[in-house]
Amino acid sequence: MSEPLFEVRDVVKRYEKEGREITVLDKVNLSIGLGDFVVIVGATGSGKTTLINILSGLDKPDSGKVYFEGEDMTRMSEEELADLRRENMGFVFQHFNLIPEFTALENVESPLYPTKLSDREIRTRALKVLELVGMTHRVNHYPDELSGGEKQKIAIARALITNPVVIFADEPTAALDPQSEKEVIWLLREINRKRRTTIILATHNRALASSTDKVFELKNGKLVRVSGGRT
Amino acid sequence: MRRRILLTGIRIITRAKRRAIVFVILFTFISGLMLFSLNFVWDAHSTTLLVQSKGIILRPKGFTYVSYDENLEEKLARYDDVEKVVAVWFVNLSELEDLGVNAIMVAVNPDNKWCYVLSESFDLSPSSLREGDYIAREGEIMLSSANVLNISKNATVSLRPSSILKIGKYSFHVVGMLSEDKLPNGGMNWIIAHESDVKRICEKYGLQKYVFGYIVIVEGWLFSGWDNVERVGILLKNEYKDFEVIYASANDNYRLFSPMIVLFAFSVFGCLIVGALFSYLDIRLRKRSLAILRSLGWSTGNLRLLTLAELLFVTILGFFFGLLALAIYRLFTAQIYVPLSVYTVLISFVVIMVSTQVPGGYLYQRSITKVKPVDALRLIER
Ligand SMILES: Nc1ncnc2c1ncn2[C@@H]1O[C@H](COP(=O)(O)OP(=O)(O)O)[C@@H](O)[C@H]1O
Ligand SMILES: [Mg+2]
């Protein structure tokens, strides 16, 4: 078996809350391979976002180690982590986090603006991922003019434009109607299947997981493996 | 890449229409104020204000005029700290009955036109123009608006701009009329002509040259010139007792310019305030977007560039409109204004750019670098 994409060892994360300390992640262990579709389920406040932030290097654990492609993320500088994120990771959020001043197309292109790529190349790539998510007909609309499901598809296209190896989707469907929810999850699976992009999906809705996924549950700071899928 | 980010900044500020318009208007007002104030302080070099602030006037005591003394002119020019000496001289055409013109012909050099002001009631500078243009070349003349020229023993004629006046074999184009109360009265007719024309006529007919006075311009930039004026002025006062020596003290000059300096300071202050306000609002209103971009991998430098582009766009546009507003204001108020020099425009531009960026830059620096991506995202999630 090849080296895993993520390797999490005994990660502990505590927060100070109203004067007392709570342990959000209590010695969490996790291994994620390239091309996995990982679902992390847990009630609101169970620590899903905290775990994702630690996996993506946005936050650091109080103790324990996180390895990305064998490299120890807990020892990297903020700058190194920022580069790592930009080159390897895509993000999809519950509240879409589209930039209201940008059109759909510009939103998708925006991660590439501060790169050396030419305008034309950026445009070509954006149109390609917009086609993948089926949103080519809405490119010149502003986020305000789009439905929740459409916004999330634009957000997925934006996460894809950098060709990431992993996409973090933190409650991507919590603000959506059931139909859009289905479409978004289907889209994530398509991306996982077609591009072998690792998907890490955090949700409170256990029903979103399918039999082929690697499913984990966060409860009282502990991460428990629920079902295994392929590995 | 920089270009792309700058363009993106411009694009998003133009999409925030109301804010863009309000700030462009504010910057138009401030730029106009700054140009207006600097115009007087800096461009005084090319105006009558220069004579008031850096000039010393020698006027014959007890007489309106005396014979022109070229040695005196040369001597004045040799003093230290003296930049230029201009004699305000003329010939009296009625001394030559053959010509049949009863007028005084004053020699003026268009390059020194700002210099021809000897007193409140003797001002041949452009600010005395009532209509038409100031002479620009040989063959052009200006008249007093009260002129009635005798053309023979019992016929007179009054000329207007675009009339032609022939003196002997020379013909002159009337291009402008000077206000009569800016010329000494006494029933005299006035022809203000190019220096070389007057010289030619003077030599041709052997006329006597007279002088109304000498204007001595002191060296040095405005503010250093003010002190030199007093030194040279006192020297001349002791040396030339036959002349009345008139000059403004440094104190007078500070008083003359202080309103403009206050106005300038006010506009700089305005830039600081409006620049800070713009940046403050920009950060407040774009906090979410900046946080998202940060989480998408934009560096703080990239974000700074983006917000800088927004500020640059409104200030540059405001400056442009400020210039335009000043031009329009001048067009609709029928006065003669000090021309705007390239320096005034450049200096105003630089001062505005710097003074708006400074507080903005500081605020951006503090806010954008302060926002860590995690906090940014948590902030958004709420
Ligand atoms: N920066 C923080 N400061 C204090 N407490 C925090 C902070 N971030 C998260 N928490 C707490 O940690 C717990 C887990 O939060 P989170 O990871 O957002 O859960 P989830 O995403 O599963 O809803 C919650 O109780 C939350 O209040
Ligand atoms: Mg969460």
Tab-separated table of C-alpha atoms in Angstrom, chain A residues 15 50 53 58-59 85-86 91 93-95 97-103 106 110-119 122 142 158, chain B residues 1-5 8 11-12 15 19 285-286 288-289 292-299 302 306 372-374 377-378 380-382:
chain	number	residue	atom	x	y	z
A	15	TYR	CA	-10.314	25.414	23.659
A	50	THR	CA	-11.690	21.984	14.064
A	53	ASN	CA	-8.771	23.216	10.039
A	58	LEU	CA	-5.272	26.532	9.015
A	59	ASP	CA	-4.947	25.653	12.681
A	85	ARG	CA	-2.865	24.919	0.806
A	86	ARG	CA	-2.772	26.936	-2.377
A	91	PHE	CA	-12.282	24.335	0.147
A	93	PHE	CA	-17.952	25.812	2.908
A	94	GLN	CA	-21.432	25.695	4.355
A	95	HIS	CA	-22.055	29.358	3.564
A	97	ASN	CA	-18.135	32.074	0.847
A	98	LEU	CA	-18.405	33.480	-2.624
A	99	ILE	CA	-17.169	37.024	-3.051
A	100	PRO	CA	-20.216	39.222	-3.621
A	101	GLU	CA	-18.291	41.777	-5.708
A	102	PHE	CA	-17.196	39.125	-8.195
A	103	THR	CA	-19.279	37.432	-10.873
A	106	GLU	CA	-14.478	35.790	-11.433
A	110	SER	CA	-9.982	34.307	-8.213
A	111	PRO	CA	-7.640	31.715	-6.642
A	112	LEU	CA	-5.480	31.963	-9.750
A	113	TYR	CA	-5.291	35.777	-9.958
A	114	PRO	CA	-2.120	36.004	-7.878
A	115	THR	CA	-0.315	33.419	-10.003
A	116	LYS	CA	1.881	33.668	-13.077
A	117	LEU	CA	-0.711	32.060	-15.334
A	118	SER	CA	-1.933	34.153	-18.251
A	119	ASP	CA	-5.427	35.635	-18.306
A	122	ILE	CA	-7.102	31.169	-16.282
A	142	TYR	CA	-23.323	37.753	-9.227
A	158	ARG	CA	-13.572	27.481	-7.493
B	1	MET	CA	-0.190	39.260	-12.062
B	2	ARG	CA	0.131	42.664	-10.402
B	3	ARG	CA	-1.709	44.165	-13.322
B	4	ARG	CA	-4.462	41.574	-12.952
B	5	ILE	CA	-4.894	42.322	-9.254
B	8	THR	CA	-9.587	43.524	-10.250
B	11	ARG	CA	-13.386	46.535	-11.215
B	12	ILE	CA	-14.737	45.992	-7.716
B	15	ARG	CA	-19.147	47.997	-8.827
B	19	ARG	CA	-19.289	54.636	-2.521
B	285	LEU	CA	-17.240	46.493	4.002
B	286	ARG	CA	-14.788	44.131	2.350
B	288	ARG	CA	-15.609	39.183	4.388
B	289	SER	CA	-14.222	39.243	0.864
B	292	ILE	CA	-12.238	34.676	1.756
B	293	LEU	CA	-9.462	35.705	-0.628
B	294	ARG	CA	-6.973	35.137	2.145
B	295	SER	CA	-8.311	31.623	2.643
B	296	LEU	CA	-8.043	31.079	-1.125
B	297	GLY	CA	-4.315	31.639	-0.940
B	298	TRP	CA	-3.965	35.370	-1.620
B	299	SER	CA	-1.050	36.834	0.281
B	302	ASN	CA	-1.913	40.724	-2.901
B	306	LEU	CA	-6.187	45.017	-4.440
B	372	LYS	CA	-5.494	34.936	10.105
B	373	PRO	CA	-7.287	32.671	7.669
B	374	VAL	CA	-8.849	30.567	10.466
B	377	LEU	CA	-13.283	31.890	8.206
B	378	ARG	CA	-14.761	31.620	11.680
B	380	ILE	CA	-17.589	34.445	8.160
B	381	GLU	CA	-19.261	31.332	9.433
B	382	ARG	CA	-21.126	33.356	12.020
